[in-house]
Amino acid sequence: MMATSTDTPGEIPGGADATEAATGERRLERFSSVQVYVHGTIALCIFVLYLTGLPMTFADHLGWLFAIFGYGNVVLLHVVAGVVFITVATYYLLYVLLTGLFGPGRIAALPTRRDVSEAIGYVKYLLGRGEKPAADKYTWLQKGEIWVLGVELLVLSVTGLLLWYRGLFVSPEFRAALGGHEQLADVLLLIVRDIHVVVALTMLMGIAFHLYMVNVKERFPFNRTMFTGDVSASRAKHHWADWADEQLEGDADAGHDETPVPSRRTLAVITLALLAFFAVVLLSTLFAAVLSPLPTREYLLALPFDPVTHGAASVVFFVGLNVAVLLIVAGALAICYGLAKRLRGEF
């Protein structure tokens, strides 16, 4: 999440004292309360948008959601979640800009020249030609995630609003402005719809990658930092050494990093599952929008039938899409649970 760095060096956030007292380990504030609640609200909205948007795109495999909740209710919930997301995102953008311009901190997620050298150093590290470069509050990869997801969410917001107010495309004024090319209005509507679907499904892979990096690579099996807002000094030194040094005011004794890590076998299984998920989503995107320009999906460019709904491959898509929905539900429940504990002061 794009954030402003307003931390006082060595500051212990609210709720961290109890954890520190229990473990004897120093903790650093990584996210403010505003960032925690905004991140949680936006994440919950995104999960709800996927939970309601996927059945509208893949009704053949996920139509059971319509049978349970009703088509109109699913669409309404999709719209409500979208409006809440845009409202919260706009608030946070203003918060970041005002804090960065008039506050004592800086916008930590802004790209810098350092990120380029850090990325090059990281590639050398992967190739065994150097040490892992020290990172600031956000690594070059985390900044990349923030900006890519930010652009995708902006595109989804704009196209979502256009689809919501699709009366624009069928209005007599708009069609008259096309100078007799009224069919162009229908084509434009389909283009907006396809852009919305393609970007949404592409972003789903990005979100899965983000969850993988945070909950598998950074702290296994569950990273509570998004709810607590704090991080142990030892873990901070391991992942964001320069930022940790700044917060610790040069105190080199941050303790030994004992962050739980998955076994090689577990890591391999999770990684393969992630790649399989990527394959299902990527192919679904191609068949749902790129190779199928019409919403009815009755015509597929260069394909005699729709593999998503016909043939042996349809079983794979059925299982993959339904597993994705179940994981989205689990993610939404986890966010609600974490935010509830935060509100009760348990985090």
mmCIF file of C-alpha atoms in Angstrom:
data_model
loop_
_atom_site.group_PDB
_atom_site.id
_atom_site.type_symbol
_atom_site.label_atom_id
_atom_site.label_comp_id
_atom_site.label_asym_id
_atom_site.label_seq_id
_atom_site.Cartn_x
_atom_site.Cartn_y
_atom_site.Cartn_z
ATOM 1 C CA MET A 1 0.000 0.000 0.000
ATOM 2 C CA MET A 2 1.243 3.468 -0.828
ATOM 3 C CA ALA A 3 2.104 5.101 2.447
ATOM 4 C CA THR A 4 3.729 8.071 4.026
ATOM 5 C CA SER A 5 6.654 7.417 6.281
ATOM 6 C CA THR A 6 5.924 9.425 9.399
ATOM 7 C CA ASP A 7 7.434 7.053 11.940
ATOM 8 C CA THR A 8 9.494 8.369 14.784
ATOM 9 C CA PRO A 9 12.712 6.333 15.049
ATOM 10 C CA GLY A 10 12.232 3.531 17.507
ATOM 11 C CA GLU A 11 8.564 4.332 18.076
ATOM 12 C CA ILE A 12 6.417 1.508 19.409
ATOM 13 C CA PRO A 13 2.849 1.573 18.054
ATOM 14 C CA GLY A 14 -0.292 1.101 20.047
ATOM 15 C CA GLY A 15 -0.881 -2.553 20.705
ATOM 16 C CA ALA A 16 2.772 -3.489 20.259
ATOM 17 C CA ASP A 17 3.708 -3.094 23.917
ATOM 18 C CA ALA A 18 1.844 -6.229 24.953
ATOM 19 C CA THR A 19 3.496 -8.257 22.213
ATOM 20 C CA GLU A 20 6.918 -6.893 23.077
ATOM 21 C CA ALA A 21 6.409 -7.617 26.753
ATOM 22 C CA ALA A 22 5.408 -11.181 25.970
ATOM 23 C CA THR A 23 8.309 -11.932 23.640
ATOM 24 C CA GLY A 24 10.931 -9.518 24.911
ATOM 25 C CA GLU A 25 11.542 -8.415 21.329
ATOM 26 C CA ARG A 26 11.499 -4.847 20.157
ATOM 27 C CA ARG A 27 8.819 -3.971 17.628
ATOM 28 C CA LEU A 28 8.587 -1.182 15.083
ATOM 29 C CA GLU A 29 5.562 0.550 13.655
ATOM 30 C CA ARG A 30 5.295 -0.235 9.966
ATOM 31 C CA PHE A 31 1.759 0.964 9.246
ATOM 32 C CA SER A 32 -0.355 3.582 10.996
ATOM 33 C CA SER A 33 -3.897 2.888 12.151
ATOM 34 C CA VAL A 34 -5.247 4.745 9.113
ATOM 35 C CA GLN A 35 -3.205 2.537 6.805
ATOM 36 C CA VAL A 36 -4.316 -0.637 8.591
ATOM 37 C CA TYR A 37 -8.020 0.160 8.338
ATOM 38 C CA VAL A 38 -7.801 1.520 4.785
ATOM 39 C CA HIS A 39 -5.844 -1.527 3.639
ATOM 40 C CA GLY A 40 -8.328 -3.864 5.298
ATOM 41 C CA THR A 41 -11.372 -2.061 3.894
ATOM 42 C CA ILE A 42 -9.980 -1.899 0.367
ATOM 43 C CA ALA A 43 -8.908 -5.546 0.488
ATOM 44 C CA LEU A 44 -12.374 -6.578 1.679
ATOM 45 C CA CYS A 45 -14.001 -4.534 -1.100
ATOM 46 C CA ILE A 46 -11.752 -6.159 -3.698
ATOM 47 C CA PHE A 47 -12.616 -9.643 -2.457
ATOM 48 C CA VAL A 48 -16.335 -8.822 -2.582
ATOM 49 C CA LEU A 49 -15.928 -7.403 -6.093
ATOM 50 C CA TYR A 50 -14.305 -10.646 -7.231
ATOM 51 C CA LEU A 51 -16.865 -12.756 -5.412
ATOM 52 C CA THR A 52 -19.663 -10.953 -7.263
ATOM 53 C CA GLY A 53 -17.856 -10.214 -10.531
ATOM 54 C CA LEU A 54 -16.580 -13.703 -11.327
ATOM 55 C CA PRO A 55 -20.067 -15.262 -11.566
ATOM 56 C CA MET A 56 -21.130 -12.476 -13.926
ATOM 57 C CA THR A 57 -18.207 -13.386 -16.190
ATOM 58 C CA PHE A 58 -18.310 -17.174 -15.765
ATOM 59 C CA ALA A 59 -21.985 -17.829 -15.109
ATOM 60 C CA ASP A 60 -21.753 -21.356 -16.528
ATOM 61 C CA HIS A 61 -19.444 -22.468 -13.717
ATOM 62 C CA LEU A 62 -20.364 -20.041 -10.930
ATOM 63 C CA GLY A 63 -24.075 -19.611 -11.521
ATOM 64 C CA TRP A 64 -24.781 -21.313 -8.191
ATOM 65 C CA LEU A 65 -24.022 -17.965 -6.551
ATOM 66 C CA PHE A 66 -26.945 -16.444 -8.451
ATOM 67 C CA ALA A 67 -29.155 -19.351 -7.387
ATOM 68 C CA ILE A 68 -28.299 -18.743 -3.727
ATOM 69 C CA PHE A 69 -28.248 -14.949 -3.527
ATOM 70 C CA GLY A 70 -30.175 -13.875 -6.622
ATOM 71 C CA TYR A 71 -28.752 -12.175 -9.699
ATOM 72 C CA GLY A 72 -30.021 -8.734 -8.750
ATOM 73 C CA ASN A 73 -28.542 -8.949 -5.256
ATOM 74 C CA VAL A 74 -25.154 -10.055 -6.604
ATOM 75 C CA VAL A 75 -25.063 -7.140 -9.043
ATOM 76 C CA LEU A 76 -26.173 -4.701 -6.333
ATOM 77 C CA LEU A 77 -23.472 -5.936 -3.955
ATOM 78 C CA HIS A 78 -20.911 -5.554 -6.744
ATOM 79 C CA VAL A 79 -21.938 -1.937 -7.262
ATOM 80 C CA VAL A 80 -21.975 -1.157 -3.527
ATOM 81 C CA ALA A 81 -18.514 -2.676 -3.036
ATOM 82 C CA GLY A 82 -17.232 -0.663 -5.987
ATOM 83 C CA VAL A 83 -18.624 2.595 -4.621
ATOM 84 C CA VAL A 84 -17.161 1.928 -1.161
ATOM 85 C CA PHE A 85 -13.799 1.077 -2.709
ATOM 86 C CA ILE A 86 -13.670 4.271 -4.797
ATOM 87 C CA THR A 87 -14.692 6.362 -1.780
ATOM 88 C CA VAL A 88 -12.073 4.859 0.547
ATOM 89 C CA ALA A 89 -9.366 4.926 -2.137
ATOM 90 C CA THR A 90 -10.070 8.603 -2.863
ATOM 91 C CA TYR A 91 -9.897 9.411 0.845
ATOM 92 C CA TYR A 92 -6.587 7.603 1.243
ATOM 93 C CA LEU A 93 -5.084 9.215 -1.847
ATOM 94 C CA LEU A 94 -5.914 12.647 -0.427
ATOM 95 C CA TYR A 95 -4.559 11.549 2.951
ATOM 96 C CA VAL A 96 -1.250 10.472 1.419
ATOM 97 C CA LEU A 97 -0.906 13.622 -0.676
ATOM 98 C CA LEU A 98 -1.724 15.998 2.175
ATOM 99 C CA THR A 99 0.496 14.142 4.628
ATOM 100 C CA GLY A 100 3.336 14.029 2.138
ATOM 101 C CA LEU A 101 3.033 17.709 1.249
ATOM 102 C CA PHE A 102 2.340 19.226 4.656
ATOM 103 C CA GLY A 103 3.326 16.532 7.137
ATOM 104 C CA PRO A 104 6.754 15.734 8.567
ATOM 105 C CA GLY A 105 7.121 12.507 6.610
ATOM 106 C CA ARG A 106 7.602 11.471 3.017
ATOM 107 C CA ILE A 107 5.701 9.290 0.582
ATOM 108 C CA ALA A 108 7.639 6.073 1.042
ATOM 109 C CA ALA A 109 6.196 4.316 -2.012
ATOM 110 C CA LEU A 110 7.412 6.874 -4.561
ATOM 111 C CA PRO A 111 9.919 5.359 -7.023
ATOM 112 C CA THR A 112 13.502 6.613 -6.772
ATOM 113 C CA ARG A 113 16.813 6.014 -8.534
ATOM 114 C CA ARG A 114 17.748 3.793 -5.646
ATOM 115 C CA ASP A 115 15.054 1.318 -6.694
ATOM 116 C CA VAL A 116 16.779 0.777 -10.042
ATOM 117 C CA SER A 117 20.128 -0.010 -8.450
ATOM 118 C CA GLU A 118 18.376 -2.165 -5.853
ATOM 119 C CA ALA A 119 16.608 -4.158 -8.576
ATOM 120 C CA ILE A 120 19.889 -4.693 -10.418
ATOM 121 C CA GLY A 121 21.549 -5.744 -7.177
ATOM 122 C CA TYR A 122 18.731 -8.173 -6.456
ATOM 123 C CA VAL A 123 19.125 -9.812 -9.863
ATOM 124 C CA LYS A 124 22.849 -10.206 -9.178
ATOM 125 C CA TYR A 125 21.962 -11.711 -5.793
ATOM 126 C CA LEU A 126 19.676 -14.267 -7.450
ATOM 127 C CA LEU A 127 22.475 -15.139 -9.864
ATOM 128 C CA GLY A 128 24.895 -15.628 -6.979
ATOM 129 C CA ARG A 129 27.032 -12.642 -7.921
ATOM 130 C CA GLY A 130 26.495 -10.479 -4.876
ATOM 131 C CA GLU A 131 24.776 -10.007 -1.554
ATOM 132 C CA LYS A 132 21.117 -9.219 -1.144
ATOM 133 C CA PRO A 133 20.757 -5.412 -1.316
ATOM 134 C CA ALA A 134 19.474 -3.596 1.757
ATOM 135 C CA ALA A 135 16.017 -2.107 1.317
ATOM 136 C CA ASP A 136 14.222 0.960 2.600
ATOM 137 C CA LYS A 137 10.655 0.787 3.953
ATOM 138 C CA TYR A 138 9.517 -0.803 0.688
ATOM 139 C CA THR A 139 11.675 -2.908 -1.596
ATOM 140 C CA TRP A 140 11.769 -2.203 -5.320
ATOM 141 C CA LEU A 141 9.464 -5.188 -5.860
ATOM 142 C CA GLN A 142 6.949 -3.991 -3.277
ATOM 143 C CA LYS A 143 6.878 -0.553 -4.875
ATOM 144 C CA GLY A 144 6.276 -2.226 -8.220
ATOM 145 C CA GLU A 145 3.342 -4.145 -6.743
ATOM 146 C CA ILE A 146 1.877 -0.957 -5.292
ATOM 147 C CA TRP A 147 2.037 0.985 -8.549
ATOM 148 C CA VAL A 148 0.888 -1.852 -10.806
ATOM 149 C CA LEU A 149 -2.089 -2.599 -8.564
ATOM 150 C CA GLY A 150 -2.799 1.119 -8.284
ATOM 151 C CA VAL A 151 -2.955 1.574 -12.058
ATOM 152 C CA GLU A 152 -5.091 -1.545 -12.447
ATOM 153 C CA LEU A 153 -7.506 -0.360 -9.775
ATOM 154 C CA LEU A 154 -7.758 3.037 -11.467
ATOM 155 C CA VAL A 155 -8.620 1.402 -14.800
ATOM 156 C CA LEU A 156 -11.169 -0.844 -13.108
ATOM 157 C CA SER A 157 -12.746 2.137 -11.357
ATOM 158 C CA VAL A 158 -13.113 4.117 -14.585
ATOM 159 C CA THR A 159 -14.413 1.203 -16.661
ATOM 160 C CA GLY A 160 -16.651 0.081 -13.807
ATOM 161 C CA LEU A 161 -18.279 3.500 -13.617
ATOM 162 C CA LEU A 162 -18.760 3.513 -17.388
ATOM 163 C CA LEU A 163 -20.424 0.105 -17.239
ATOM 164 C CA TRP A 164 -22.581 1.238 -14.341
ATOM 165 C CA TYR A 165 -23.667 4.307 -16.311
ATOM 166 C CA ARG A 166 -23.835 2.376 -19.574
ATOM 167 C CA GLY A 167 -26.838 4.493 -20.524
ATOM 168 C CA LEU A 168 -24.217 6.869 -21.884
ATOM 169 C CA PHE A 169 -23.541 4.489 -24.761
ATOM 170 C CA VAL A 170 -27.213 4.088 -25.681
ATOM 171 C CA SER A 171 -28.261 7.696 -25.167
ATOM 172 C CA PRO A 172 -29.586 9.467 -28.293
ATOM 173 C CA GLU A 173 -27.166 12.349 -27.727
ATOM 174 C CA PHE A 174 -24.115 10.083 -27.714
ATOM 175 C CA ARG A 175 -25.273 8.140 -30.750
ATOM 176 C CA ALA A 176 -26.032 11.361 -32.595
ATOM 177 C CA ALA A 177 -22.525 12.592 -31.810
ATOM 178 C CA LEU A 178 -21.152 9.541 -33.618
ATOM 179 C CA GLY A 179 -22.474 10.945 -36.871
ATOM 180 C CA GLY A 180 -24.649 8.061 -37.966
ATOM 181 C CA HIS A 181 -22.263 5.337 -36.814
ATOM 182 C CA GLU A 182 -24.613 4.137 -34.092
ATOM 183 C CA GLN A 183 -23.171 0.628 -34.035
ATOM 184 C CA LEU A 184 -19.910 2.145 -32.852
ATOM 185 C CA ALA A 185 -21.591 2.833 -29.504
ATOM 186 C CA ASP A 186 -22.207 -0.889 -29.030
ATOM 187 C CA VAL A 187 -18.617 -1.663 -29.987
ATOM 188 C CA LEU A 188 -17.297 0.886 -27.490
ATOM 189 C CA LEU A 189 -19.435 -0.645 -24.752
ATOM 190 C CA LEU A 190 -18.016 -4.087 -25.539
ATOM 191 C CA ILE A 191 -14.476 -2.698 -25.511
ATOM 192 C CA VAL A 192 -15.009 -1.135 -22.089
ATOM 193 C CA ARG A 193 -16.484 -4.393 -20.832
ATOM 194 C CA ASP A 194 -13.549 -6.434 -22.159
ATOM 195 C CA ILE A 195 -10.987 -4.039 -20.686
ATOM 196 C CA HIS A 196 -12.739 -4.335 -17.328
ATOM 197 C CA VAL A 197 -12.694 -8.144 -17.462
ATOM 198 C CA VAL A 198 -9.106 -8.467 -18.697
ATOM 199 C CA VAL A 199 -7.678 -6.046 -16.135
ATOM 200 C CA ALA A 200 -9.725 -7.570 -13.300
ATOM 201 C CA LEU A 201 -8.587 -11.113 -14.046
ATOM 202 C CA THR A 202 -5.001 -9.981 -14.580
ATOM 203 C CA MET A 203 -5.068 -8.175 -11.248
ATOM 204 C CA LEU A 204 -6.350 -11.345 -9.596
ATOM 205 C CA MET A 205 -3.007 -12.941 -10.449
ATOM 206 C CA GLY A 206 -1.229 -9.911 -8.992
ATOM 207 C CA ILE A 207 -3.198 -10.182 -5.761
ATOM 208 C CA ALA A 208 -2.376 -13.892 -5.527
ATOM 209 C CA PHE A 209 1.309 -13.057 -6.014
ATOM 210 C CA HIS A 210 1.092 -10.372 -3.319
ATOM 211 C CA LEU A 211 -0.481 -12.795 -0.844
ATOM 212 C CA TYR A 212 2.183 -15.361 -1.715
ATOM 213 C CA MET A 213 5.019 -12.918 -1.068
ATOM 214 C CA VAL A 214 3.516 -11.621 2.189
ATOM 215 C CA ASN A 215 2.224 -14.836 3.757
ATOM 216 C CA VAL A 216 4.685 -17.371 2.361
ATOM 217 C CA LYS A 217 7.965 -15.657 1.582
ATOM 218 C CA GLU A 218 7.839 -12.896 4.212
ATOM 219 C CA ARG A 219 6.162 -14.637 7.139
ATOM 220 C CA PHE A 220 4.669 -18.111 6.983
ATOM 221 C CA PRO A 221 1.855 -19.083 7.266
ATOM 222 C CA PHE A 222 0.080 -15.829 8.124
ATOM 223 C CA ASN A 223 1.438 -12.298 8.273
ATOM 224 C CA ARG A 224 -0.398 -10.319 10.946
ATOM 225 C CA THR A 225 1.371 -7.050 10.169
ATOM 226 C CA MET A 226 -1.544 -5.871 8.016
ATOM 227 C CA PHE A 227 -3.680 -5.969 11.177
ATOM 228 C CA THR A 228 -1.207 -5.124 13.953
ATOM 229 C CA GLY A 229 0.645 -2.463 11.983
ATOM 230 C CA ASP A 230 3.932 -3.451 13.614
ATOM 231 C CA VAL A 231 6.826 -5.773 12.870
ATOM 232 C CA SER A 232 9.591 -7.290 14.952
ATOM 233 C CA ALA A 233 12.921 -5.494 14.776
ATOM 234 C CA SER A 234 14.677 -8.691 13.719
ATOM 235 C CA ARG A 235 12.303 -9.272 10.810
ATOM 236 C CA ALA A 236 12.592 -5.628 9.810
ATOM 237 C CA LYS A 237 16.392 -5.933 9.765
ATOM 238 C CA HIS A 238 16.105 -9.013 7.568
ATOM 239 C CA HIS A 239 13.703 -7.600 4.959
ATOM 240 C CA TRP A 240 14.173 -3.807 5.142
ATOM 241 C CA ALA A 241 17.609 -3.306 6.661
ATOM 242 C CA ASP A 242 18.067 0.397 5.910
ATOM 243 C CA TRP A 243 14.598 1.297 7.151
ATOM 244 C CA ALA A 244 15.133 -0.760 10.306
ATOM 245 C CA ASP A 245 18.474 0.946 10.987
ATOM 246 C CA GLU A 246 16.778 4.322 10.669
ATOM 247 C CA GLN A 247 14.035 3.311 13.094
ATOM 248 C CA LEU A 248 16.485 1.741 15.538
ATOM 249 C CA GLU A 249 18.773 4.794 15.401
ATOM 250 C CA GLY A 250 21.805 2.669 14.642
ATOM 251 C CA ASP A 251 21.112 0.051 17.323
ATOM 252 C CA ALA A 252 22.674 -3.027 15.741
ATOM 253 C CA ASP A 253 21.284 -5.433 18.328
ATOM 254 C CA ALA A 254 17.873 -6.183 16.855
ATOM 255 C CA GLY A 255 17.894 -9.838 17.788
ATOM 256 C CA HIS A 256 18.013 -12.906 15.590
ATOM 257 C CA ASP A 257 15.336 -13.258 12.946
ATOM 258 C CA GLU A 258 13.265 -16.309 13.841
ATOM 259 C CA THR A 259 10.440 -15.665 11.401
ATOM 260 C CA PRO A 260 8.685 -18.962 10.559
ATOM 261 C CA VAL A 261 9.513 -20.193 7.065
ATOM 262 C CA PRO A 262 7.941 -23.047 5.103
ATOM 263 C CA SER A 263 9.862 -26.225 4.409
ATOM 264 C CA ARG A 264 11.223 -26.706 0.914
ATOM 265 C CA ARG A 265 8.519 -29.232 0.166
ATOM 266 C CA THR A 266 5.753 -26.934 1.397
ATOM 267 C CA LEU A 267 7.207 -24.013 -0.522
ATOM 268 C CA ALA A 268 7.392 -26.108 -3.696
ATOM 269 C CA VAL A 269 3.767 -27.259 -3.343
ATOM 270 C CA ILE A 270 2.484 -23.731 -2.702
ATOM 271 C CA THR A 271 4.521 -22.338 -5.593
ATOM 272 C CA LEU A 272 3.220 -24.994 -7.994
ATOM 273 C CA ALA A 273 -0.343 -24.334 -6.815
ATOM 274 C CA LEU A 274 0.188 -20.623 -7.463
ATOM 275 C CA LEU A 275 1.481 -21.315 -10.975
ATOM 276 C CA ALA A 276 -1.500 -23.584 -11.668
ATOM 277 C CA PHE A 277 -3.808 -20.815 -10.470
ATOM 278 C CA PHE A 278 -2.043 -18.371 -12.778
ATOM 279 C CA ALA A 279 -2.568 -20.756 -15.702
ATOM 280 C CA VAL A 280 -6.299 -21.127 -15.034
ATOM 281 C CA VAL A 281 -6.837 -17.382 -14.632
ATOM 282 C CA LEU A 282 -4.710 -16.503 -17.657
ATOM 283 C CA LEU A 283 -6.480 -18.964 -19.942
ATOM 284 C CA SER A 284 -9.863 -17.923 -18.571
ATOM 285 C CA THR A 285 -8.978 -14.325 -19.383
ATOM 286 C CA LEU A 286 -8.023 -15.231 -22.937
ATOM 287 C CA PHE A 287 -11.201 -17.192 -23.582
ATOM 288 C CA ALA A 288 -13.545 -14.811 -21.740
ATOM 289 C CA ALA A 289 -12.406 -11.568 -23.337
ATOM 290 C CA VAL A 290 -9.339 -11.581 -25.571
ATOM 291 C CA LEU A 291 -10.462 -14.393 -27.876
ATOM 292 C CA SER A 292 -14.148 -13.731 -27.314
ATOM 293 C CA PRO A 293 -15.075 -10.151 -28.189
ATOM 294 C CA LEU A 294 -18.806 -10.693 -27.691
ATOM 295 C CA PRO A 295 -20.350 -10.872 -24.203
ATOM 296 C CA THR A 296 -22.422 -13.895 -25.255
ATOM 297 C CA ARG A 297 -19.197 -15.840 -25.883
ATOM 298 C CA GLU A 298 -20.984 -17.619 -28.732
ATOM 299 C CA TYR A 299 -18.157 -16.740 -31.072
ATOM 300 C CA LEU A 300 -14.498 -17.389 -30.376
ATOM 301 C CA LEU A 301 -11.819 -15.953 -32.594
ATOM 302 C CA ALA A 302 -9.830 -18.805 -34.194
ATOM 303 C CA LEU A 303 -11.530 -21.434 -31.988
ATOM 304 C CA PRO A 304 -14.475 -23.666 -32.956
ATOM 305 C CA PHE A 305 -15.827 -23.837 -29.375
ATOM 306 C CA ASP A 306 -15.407 -22.307 -25.933
ATOM 307 C CA PRO A 307 -12.947 -24.418 -23.877
ATOM 308 C CA VAL A 308 -14.154 -22.767 -20.670
ATOM 309 C CA THR A 309 -17.602 -24.338 -20.955
ATOM 310 C CA HIS A 310 -17.157 -27.241 -23.394
ATOM 311 C CA GLY A 311 -14.882 -30.232 -23.641
ATOM 312 C CA ALA A 312 -12.572 -31.888 -21.147
ATOM 313 C CA ALA A 313 -10.835 -28.600 -20.333
ATOM 314 C CA SER A 314 -14.089 -27.216 -18.943
ATOM 315 C CA VAL A 315 -13.684 -29.511 -15.914
ATOM 316 C CA VAL A 316 -10.356 -27.857 -15.115
ATOM 317 C CA PHE A 317 -11.887 -24.404 -15.388
ATOM 318 C CA PHE A 318 -14.877 -25.468 -13.291
ATOM 319 C CA VAL A 319 -12.649 -26.718 -10.482
ATOM 320 C CA GLY A 320 -10.189 -23.831 -10.743
ATOM 321 C CA LEU A 321 -12.803 -21.077 -10.739
ATOM 322 C CA ASN A 322 -14.756 -22.594 -7.861
ATOM 323 C CA VAL A 323 -11.588 -23.072 -5.812
ATOM 324 C CA ALA A 324 -10.773 -19.420 -6.515
ATOM 325 C CA VAL A 325 -14.190 -18.391 -5.186
ATOM 326 C CA LEU A 326 -13.714 -20.463 -2.024
ATOM 327 C CA LEU A 327 -10.286 -18.893 -1.456
ATOM 328 C CA ILE A 328 -11.775 -15.432 -1.953
ATOM 329 C CA VAL A 329 -14.435 -16.200 0.658
ATOM 330 C CA ALA A 330 -11.718 -17.433 3.037
ATOM 331 C CA GLY A 331 -9.704 -14.275 2.420
ATOM 332 C CA ALA A 332 -12.696 -12.036 3.091
ATOM 333 C CA LEU A 333 -13.447 -13.873 6.342
ATOM 334 C CA ALA A 334 -9.789 -13.604 7.400
ATOM 335 C CA ILE A 335 -9.847 -9.848 6.843
ATOM 336 C CA CYS A 336 -13.066 -9.472 8.842
ATOM 337 C CA TYR A 337 -11.554 -11.562 11.643
ATOM 338 C CA GLY A 338 -8.333 -9.543 11.696
ATOM 339 C CA LEU A 339 -10.083 -6.175 11.648
ATOM 340 C CA ALA A 340 -12.455 -7.321 14.401
ATOM 341 C CA LYS A 341 -9.501 -8.275 16.603
ATOM 342 C CA ARG A 342 -7.889 -4.925 15.847
ATOM 343 C CA LEU A 343 -11.061 -3.085 16.854
ATOM 344 C CA ARG A 344 -11.185 -5.065 20.102
ATOM 345 C CA GLY A 345 -7.587 -4.099 20.839
ATOM 346 C CA GLU A 346 -6.298 -7.662 20.559
ATOM 347 C CA PHE A 347 -3.891 -6.683 17.772
#
